[in-house]
Coordinates of C-alpha atoms and ligand atoms in Angstrom, one line a residue:
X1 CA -48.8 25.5 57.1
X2 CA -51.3 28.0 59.3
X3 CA -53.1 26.6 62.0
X4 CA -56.1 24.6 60.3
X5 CA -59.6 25.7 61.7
X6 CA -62.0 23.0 62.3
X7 CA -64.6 25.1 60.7
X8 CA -64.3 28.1 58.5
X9 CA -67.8 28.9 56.4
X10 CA -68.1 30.2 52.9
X11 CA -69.1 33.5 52.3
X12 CA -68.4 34.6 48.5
X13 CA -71.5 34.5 46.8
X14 CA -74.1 37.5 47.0
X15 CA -73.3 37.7 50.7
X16 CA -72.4 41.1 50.4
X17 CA -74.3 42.5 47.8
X18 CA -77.2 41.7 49.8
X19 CA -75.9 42.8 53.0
X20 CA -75.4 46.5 51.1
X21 CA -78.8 46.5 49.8
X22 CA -79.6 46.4 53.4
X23 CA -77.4 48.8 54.8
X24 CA -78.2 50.8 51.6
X25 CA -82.2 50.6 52.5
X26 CA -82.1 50.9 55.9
X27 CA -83.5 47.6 56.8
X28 CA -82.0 46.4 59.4
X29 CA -84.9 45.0 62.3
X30 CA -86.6 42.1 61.7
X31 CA -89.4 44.0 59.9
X32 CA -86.7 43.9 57.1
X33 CA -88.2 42.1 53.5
X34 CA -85.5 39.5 53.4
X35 CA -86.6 38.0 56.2
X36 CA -89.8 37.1 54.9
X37 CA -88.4 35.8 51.6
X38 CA -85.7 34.2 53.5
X39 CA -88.6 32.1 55.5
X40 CA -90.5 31.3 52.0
X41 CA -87.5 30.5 50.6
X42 CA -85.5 28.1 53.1
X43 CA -89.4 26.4 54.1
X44 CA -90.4 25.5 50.1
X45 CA -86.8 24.1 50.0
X46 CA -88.3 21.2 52.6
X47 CA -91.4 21.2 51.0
X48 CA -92.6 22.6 54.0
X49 CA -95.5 25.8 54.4
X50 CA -94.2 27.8 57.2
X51 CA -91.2 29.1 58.0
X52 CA -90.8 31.1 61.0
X53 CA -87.2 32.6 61.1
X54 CA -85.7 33.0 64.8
X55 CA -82.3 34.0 66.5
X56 CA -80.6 30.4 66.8
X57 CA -81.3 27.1 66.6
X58 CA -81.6 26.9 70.2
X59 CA -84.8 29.2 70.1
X60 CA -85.8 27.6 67.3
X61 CA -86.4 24.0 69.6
X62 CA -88.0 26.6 72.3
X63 CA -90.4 28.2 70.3
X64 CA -91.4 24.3 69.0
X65 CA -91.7 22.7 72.1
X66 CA -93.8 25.6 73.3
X67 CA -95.8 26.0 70.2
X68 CA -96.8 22.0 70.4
X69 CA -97.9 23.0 74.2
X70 CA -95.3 20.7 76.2
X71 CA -96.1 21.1 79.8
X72 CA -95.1 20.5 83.1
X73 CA -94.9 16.9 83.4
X74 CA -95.2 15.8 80.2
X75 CA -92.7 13.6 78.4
X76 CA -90.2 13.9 75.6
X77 CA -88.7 10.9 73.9
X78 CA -84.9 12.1 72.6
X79 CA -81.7 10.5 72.5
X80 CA -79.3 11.4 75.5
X81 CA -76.3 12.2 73.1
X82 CA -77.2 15.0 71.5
X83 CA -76.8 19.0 72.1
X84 CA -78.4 20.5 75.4
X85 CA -80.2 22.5 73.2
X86 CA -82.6 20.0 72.7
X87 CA -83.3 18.8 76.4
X88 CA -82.9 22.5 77.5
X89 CA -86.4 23.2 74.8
X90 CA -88.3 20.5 77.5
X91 CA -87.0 21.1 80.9
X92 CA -87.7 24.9 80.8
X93 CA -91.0 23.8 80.4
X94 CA -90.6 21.7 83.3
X95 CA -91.3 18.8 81.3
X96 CA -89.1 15.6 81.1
X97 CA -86.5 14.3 78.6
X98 CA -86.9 10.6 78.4
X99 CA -83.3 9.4 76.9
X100 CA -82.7 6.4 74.8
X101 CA -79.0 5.0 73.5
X102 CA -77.3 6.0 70.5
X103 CA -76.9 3.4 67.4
X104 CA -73.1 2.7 67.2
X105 CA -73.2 3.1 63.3
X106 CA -75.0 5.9 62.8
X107 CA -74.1 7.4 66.2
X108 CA -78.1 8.7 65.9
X109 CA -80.8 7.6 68.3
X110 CA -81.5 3.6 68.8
X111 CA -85.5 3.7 67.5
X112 CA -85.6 0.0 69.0
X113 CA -85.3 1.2 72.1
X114 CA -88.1 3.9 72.2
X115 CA -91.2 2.2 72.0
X116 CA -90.4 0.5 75.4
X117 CA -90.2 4.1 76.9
X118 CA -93.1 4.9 76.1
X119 CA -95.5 5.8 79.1
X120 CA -99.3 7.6 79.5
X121 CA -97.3 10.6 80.3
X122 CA -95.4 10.5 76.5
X123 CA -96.2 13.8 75.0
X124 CA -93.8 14.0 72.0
X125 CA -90.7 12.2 70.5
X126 CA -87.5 14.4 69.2
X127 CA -85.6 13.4 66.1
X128 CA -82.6 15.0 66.1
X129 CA -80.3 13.7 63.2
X130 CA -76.5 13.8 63.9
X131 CA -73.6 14.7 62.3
X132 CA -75.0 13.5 58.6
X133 CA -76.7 10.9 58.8
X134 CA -80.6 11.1 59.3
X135 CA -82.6 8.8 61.7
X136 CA -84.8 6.2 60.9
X137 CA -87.7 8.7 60.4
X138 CA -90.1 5.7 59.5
X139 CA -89.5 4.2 62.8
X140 CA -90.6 7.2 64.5
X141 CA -93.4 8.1 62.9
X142 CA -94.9 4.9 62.8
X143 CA -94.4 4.7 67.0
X144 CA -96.3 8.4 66.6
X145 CA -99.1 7.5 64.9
X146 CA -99.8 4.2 67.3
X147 CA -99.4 6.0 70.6
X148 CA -100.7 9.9 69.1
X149 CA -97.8 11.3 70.0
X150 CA -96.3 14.9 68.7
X151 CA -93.1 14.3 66.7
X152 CA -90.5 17.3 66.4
X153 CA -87.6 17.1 64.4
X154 CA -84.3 18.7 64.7
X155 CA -82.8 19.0 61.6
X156 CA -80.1 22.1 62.3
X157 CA -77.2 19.3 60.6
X158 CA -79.3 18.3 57.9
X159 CA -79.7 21.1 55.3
X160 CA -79.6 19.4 51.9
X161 CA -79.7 16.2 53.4
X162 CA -83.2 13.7 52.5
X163 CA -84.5 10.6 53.5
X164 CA -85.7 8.0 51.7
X165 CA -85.8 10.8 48.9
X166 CA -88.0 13.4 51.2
X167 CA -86.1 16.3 52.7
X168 CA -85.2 16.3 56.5
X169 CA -87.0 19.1 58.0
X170 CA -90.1 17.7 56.1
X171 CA -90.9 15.3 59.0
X172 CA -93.3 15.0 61.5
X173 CA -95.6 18.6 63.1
X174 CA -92.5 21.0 63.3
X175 CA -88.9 20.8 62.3
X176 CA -86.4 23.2 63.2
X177 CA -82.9 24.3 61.8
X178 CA -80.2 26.2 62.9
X179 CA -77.5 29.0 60.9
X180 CA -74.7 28.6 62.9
X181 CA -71.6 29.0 61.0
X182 CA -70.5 25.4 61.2
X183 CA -74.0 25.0 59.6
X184 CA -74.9 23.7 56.0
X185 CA -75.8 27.1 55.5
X186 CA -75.1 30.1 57.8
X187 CA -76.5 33.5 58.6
X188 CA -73.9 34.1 62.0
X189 CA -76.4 33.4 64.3
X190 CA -80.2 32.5 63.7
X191 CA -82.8 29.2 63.3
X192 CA -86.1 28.7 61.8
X193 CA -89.0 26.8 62.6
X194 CA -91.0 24.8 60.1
X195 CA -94.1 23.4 59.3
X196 CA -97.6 22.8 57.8
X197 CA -99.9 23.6 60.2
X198 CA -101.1 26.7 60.0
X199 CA -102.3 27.3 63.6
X200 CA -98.8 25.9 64.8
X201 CA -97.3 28.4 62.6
X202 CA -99.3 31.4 63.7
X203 CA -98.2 30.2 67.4
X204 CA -94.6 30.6 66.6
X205 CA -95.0 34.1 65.1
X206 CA -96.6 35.3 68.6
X207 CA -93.6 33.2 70.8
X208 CA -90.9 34.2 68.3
X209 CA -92.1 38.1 69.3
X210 CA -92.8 38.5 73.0
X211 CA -96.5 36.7 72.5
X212 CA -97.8 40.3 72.1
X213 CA -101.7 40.1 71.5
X214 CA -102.8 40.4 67.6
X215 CA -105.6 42.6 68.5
X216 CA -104.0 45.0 71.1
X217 CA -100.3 45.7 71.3
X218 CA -97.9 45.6 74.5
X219 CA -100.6 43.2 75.9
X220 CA -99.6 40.0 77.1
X221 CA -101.4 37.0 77.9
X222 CA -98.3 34.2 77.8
X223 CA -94.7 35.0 78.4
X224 CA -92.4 33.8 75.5
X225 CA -88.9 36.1 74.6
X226 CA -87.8 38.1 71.7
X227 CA -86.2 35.4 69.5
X228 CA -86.7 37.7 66.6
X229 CA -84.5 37.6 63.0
X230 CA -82.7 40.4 61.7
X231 CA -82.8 41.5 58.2
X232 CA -79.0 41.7 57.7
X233 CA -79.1 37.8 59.1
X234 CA -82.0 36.9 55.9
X235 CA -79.9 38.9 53.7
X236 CA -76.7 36.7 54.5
X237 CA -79.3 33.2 54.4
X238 CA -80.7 34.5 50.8
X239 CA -77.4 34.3 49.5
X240 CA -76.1 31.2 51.4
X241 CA -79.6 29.1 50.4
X242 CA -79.0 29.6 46.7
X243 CA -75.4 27.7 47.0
X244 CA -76.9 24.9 49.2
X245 CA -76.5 21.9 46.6
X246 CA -73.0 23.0 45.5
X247 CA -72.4 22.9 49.6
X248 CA -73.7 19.7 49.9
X249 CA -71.7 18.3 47.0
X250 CA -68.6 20.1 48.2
X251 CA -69.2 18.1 52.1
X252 CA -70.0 15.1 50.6
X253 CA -66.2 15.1 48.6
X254 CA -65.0 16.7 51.4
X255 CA -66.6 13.1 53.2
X256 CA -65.5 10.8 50.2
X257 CA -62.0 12.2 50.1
X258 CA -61.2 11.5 54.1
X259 CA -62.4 8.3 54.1
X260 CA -60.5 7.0 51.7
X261 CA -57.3 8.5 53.0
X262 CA -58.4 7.3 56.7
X263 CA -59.6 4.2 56.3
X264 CA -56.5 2.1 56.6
X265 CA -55.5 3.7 60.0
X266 CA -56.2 1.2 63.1
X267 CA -57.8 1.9 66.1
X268 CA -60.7 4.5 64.8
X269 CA -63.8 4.2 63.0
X270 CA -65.1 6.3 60.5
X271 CA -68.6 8.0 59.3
X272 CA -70.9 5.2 57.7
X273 CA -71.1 6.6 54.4
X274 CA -74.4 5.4 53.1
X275 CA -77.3 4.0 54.6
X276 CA -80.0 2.0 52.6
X277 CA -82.1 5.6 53.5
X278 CA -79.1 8.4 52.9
X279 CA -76.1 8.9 51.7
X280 CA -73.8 10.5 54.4
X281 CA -74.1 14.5 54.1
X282 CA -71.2 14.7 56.4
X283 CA -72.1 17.8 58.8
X284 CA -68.8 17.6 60.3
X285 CA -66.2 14.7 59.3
X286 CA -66.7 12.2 62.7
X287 CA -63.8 9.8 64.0
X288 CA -64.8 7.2 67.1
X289 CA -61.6 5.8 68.8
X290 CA -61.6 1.8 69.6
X291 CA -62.6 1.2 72.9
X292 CA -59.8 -0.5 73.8
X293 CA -57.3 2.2 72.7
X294 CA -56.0 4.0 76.2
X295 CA -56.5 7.4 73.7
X296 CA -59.6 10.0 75.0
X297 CA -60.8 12.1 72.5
X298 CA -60.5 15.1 74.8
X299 CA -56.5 13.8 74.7
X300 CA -56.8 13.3 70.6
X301 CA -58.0 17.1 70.5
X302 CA -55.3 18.1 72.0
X303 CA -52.5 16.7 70.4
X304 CA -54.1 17.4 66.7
X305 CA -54.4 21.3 68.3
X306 CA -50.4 20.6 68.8
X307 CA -50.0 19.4 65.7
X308 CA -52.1 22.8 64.2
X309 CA -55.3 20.9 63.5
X310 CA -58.5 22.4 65.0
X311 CA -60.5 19.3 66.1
X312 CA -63.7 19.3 68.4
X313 CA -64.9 16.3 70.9
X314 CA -68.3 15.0 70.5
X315 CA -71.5 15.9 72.3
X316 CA -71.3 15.2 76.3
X317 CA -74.5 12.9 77.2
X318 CA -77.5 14.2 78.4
X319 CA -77.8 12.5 81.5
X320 CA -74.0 13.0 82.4
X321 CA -74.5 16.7 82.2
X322 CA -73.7 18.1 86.0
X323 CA -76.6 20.9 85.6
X324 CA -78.7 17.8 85.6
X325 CA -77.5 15.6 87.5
X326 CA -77.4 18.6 90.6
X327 CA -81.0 18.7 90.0
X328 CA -81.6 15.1 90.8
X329 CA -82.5 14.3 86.9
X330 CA -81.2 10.9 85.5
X331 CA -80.3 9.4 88.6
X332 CA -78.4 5.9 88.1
X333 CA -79.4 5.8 84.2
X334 CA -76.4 4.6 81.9
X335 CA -76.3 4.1 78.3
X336 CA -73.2 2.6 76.6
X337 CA -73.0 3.2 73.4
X338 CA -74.1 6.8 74.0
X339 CA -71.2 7.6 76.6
X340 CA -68.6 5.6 74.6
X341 CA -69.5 7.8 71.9
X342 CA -69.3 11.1 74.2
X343 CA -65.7 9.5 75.8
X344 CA -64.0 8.2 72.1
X345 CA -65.5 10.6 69.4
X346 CA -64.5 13.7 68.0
X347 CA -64.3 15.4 64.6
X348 CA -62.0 17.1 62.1
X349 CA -62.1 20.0 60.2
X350 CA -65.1 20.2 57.7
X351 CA -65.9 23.8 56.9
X352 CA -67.0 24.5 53.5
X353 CA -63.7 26.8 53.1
X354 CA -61.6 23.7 53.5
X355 CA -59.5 23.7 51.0
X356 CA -57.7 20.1 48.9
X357 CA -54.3 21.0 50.8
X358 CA -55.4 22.0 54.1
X359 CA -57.1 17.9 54.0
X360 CA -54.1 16.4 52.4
X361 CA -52.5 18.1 55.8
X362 CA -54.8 17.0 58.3
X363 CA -54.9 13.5 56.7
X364 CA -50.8 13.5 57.6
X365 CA -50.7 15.2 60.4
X366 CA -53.9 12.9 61.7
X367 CA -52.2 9.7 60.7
X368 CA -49.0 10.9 62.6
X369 CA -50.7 11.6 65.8
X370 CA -52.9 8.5 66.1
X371 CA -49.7 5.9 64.6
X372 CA -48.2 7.6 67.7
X373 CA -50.7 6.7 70.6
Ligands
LIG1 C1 -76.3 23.5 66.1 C2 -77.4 22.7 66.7 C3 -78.4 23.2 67.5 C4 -78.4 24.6 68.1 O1 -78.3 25.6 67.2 P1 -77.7 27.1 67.6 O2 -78.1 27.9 66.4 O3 -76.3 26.9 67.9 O4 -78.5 27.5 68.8 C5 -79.4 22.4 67.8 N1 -79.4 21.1 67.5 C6 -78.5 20.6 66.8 C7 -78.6 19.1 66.4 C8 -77.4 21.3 66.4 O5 -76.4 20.8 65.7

């Protein structure tokens, strides 16, 4: 069998009929319709009033962190083990990531350790759920509320997913998403930001765009970027939003079937399937290696790549990241389950393309490789 991709997205619905209508229009910029309908469309579908589309994901945290007016010195709660993405959004602000552990189960942030990092100089607290499972929103919010602090939710893994029955992306001031391809749903590149607040909202139209003034044009009186949304990208994110639930249904077999062909292997641990708030929406299909196993799931990724299985390591730690750690930033912090999680996990192929018998292989060729080590 060909080499198995460890993610390949699913792009046979009106994909193209859409793309043509643009091509066939002309409307190609961001001042294309789609976008628009795109923004109403992907915000209702978190219950949420705004959407503001934007290039990536990435931007997407930008444009928050600047819209909620995170400055110099201010804090940001957020787990370490996460995407840069998310610290990157507060230290170009020159404000400072405050990192807490990872949960071993849900490989998410630890919310018992946050309220004890708490300081006066706490401006916000990031929720960023990983790999399908959402956080303990409750937690969070309930720390917000008795210390007024912003809450910003990262929710680029989470389309479809809820908690406790409410959408992720619904939680908190502003919640962002991304369209990577390895996405829930995908437009090649892009993000949006989303929320309720209508002045918030307007904020993130001018950052999205270069902060030009409403009244005057090529005046400036804040410096932001062009993180604008192309038509051709909306047209692609119209046509991926209408499949969402059958996406989510085809993960969460996708989840259900590699589980129960893994779970008698030794030495690993699997995704928690359910939680007594979610059901696993399995972003990407996680494995964690036993600690004890002499195995590295940099070494694991490449002996499935030998074996024709595309396979990915886990997020490196925030405060192990050498563009940090050059600047002085996280001096002597540790946090165990975080970096045993960086060292040990890594993830299997879970596109939405994935097809029965390209699993059936991995699931051999997996069990092979790790029976070996
Ligand atoms: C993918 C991802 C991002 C970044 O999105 P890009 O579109 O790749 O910039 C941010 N946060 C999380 C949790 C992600 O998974």
């Amino acid at each position: 069998m060909d080499f198995i991709p460890v993610n390949e997205p699913l792009l046979n619905g009106n994909e193209k009929k859409y793309l043509c209508e643009c091509i066939d229009t002309g409307w190609i910029s961001s001042e294309g319709p789609f976008v628009r309908q795109f923004e109403e469309k992907m915000s209702a579908s978190v219950n949420r009033k705004y959407g503001i589309a934007v290039s990536n994901g990435t931007a997407a945290l930008e444009v928050a962190m600047q819209a909620l007016e995170i400055k110099e010195g201010d804090e940001v709660i957020m787990p370490t083990f996460t995407i840069i993405s998310c610290a990157m959004a507060v230290t170009k602000l020159g404000a400072v990531p405050v990192l807490i552990d990872s949960d071993a189960d849900t490989w998410n942030i630890d919310v018992n350790k946050i309220e004890e990092k708490i300081t006066p100089k706490t401006k916000a607290i990031m929720i960023v759920h990983l790999y399908g499972l959402p956080v303990e929103v409750d937690e969070i919010l309930a720390l917000a509320k008795k210390y007024h602090l912003k809450v910003i939710e990262d929710a680029a893994e989470m389309h479809g997913q809820t908690y406790r029955g409410k959408p992720c992306g619904s939680f908190g001031d502003i919640s962002t998403f991304s369209f990577y391809p390895n996405k829930h749903v995908t437009t090649g590149e892009g993000g949006m930001v989303v929320t309720d607040d209508e002045a918030l909202a307007e904020r993130c139209q001018m950052l999205r765009n270069l902060c030009f003034r409403k009244d005057v044009r090529y005046v400036h009186d804040e410096i932001s970027d062009n993180y604008r949304f192309t038509n051709l990208q909306a047209a692609v994110g119209l046509a991926q939003l209408e499949r969402l639930e059958e996406f989510v249904a085809k993960k969460r077999e996708m989840g259900r079937f590699y589980t129960e062909n893994l779970s008698d292997i030794k030495g690993i641990r699997l995704p928690v399937p359910k939680t007594e708030y979610a059901d696993n929406i399995y972003w990407v299909y996680g494995i964690v290696l036993d600690k004890k196993g002499k195995l590295s799931n940099r070494e694991a990724v490449k002996l499935l790549a030998a074996e024709g299985i595309g396979a990915r390591t886990f997020f490196w730690c925030m405060h192990e990241q050498p563009v940090y750690q050059k600047q002085g930033m996280f001096a002597g912090q540790s946090f165990e389950t975080a970096e045993y999680l960086a060292r040990k996990g890594f993830y299997i192929p879970s596109g939405l393309a994935l097809t029965k018998e390209q699993m059936e292989a991995v699931v051999e060729r997996l069990r092979s490789v790790l029976t070996k080590c």
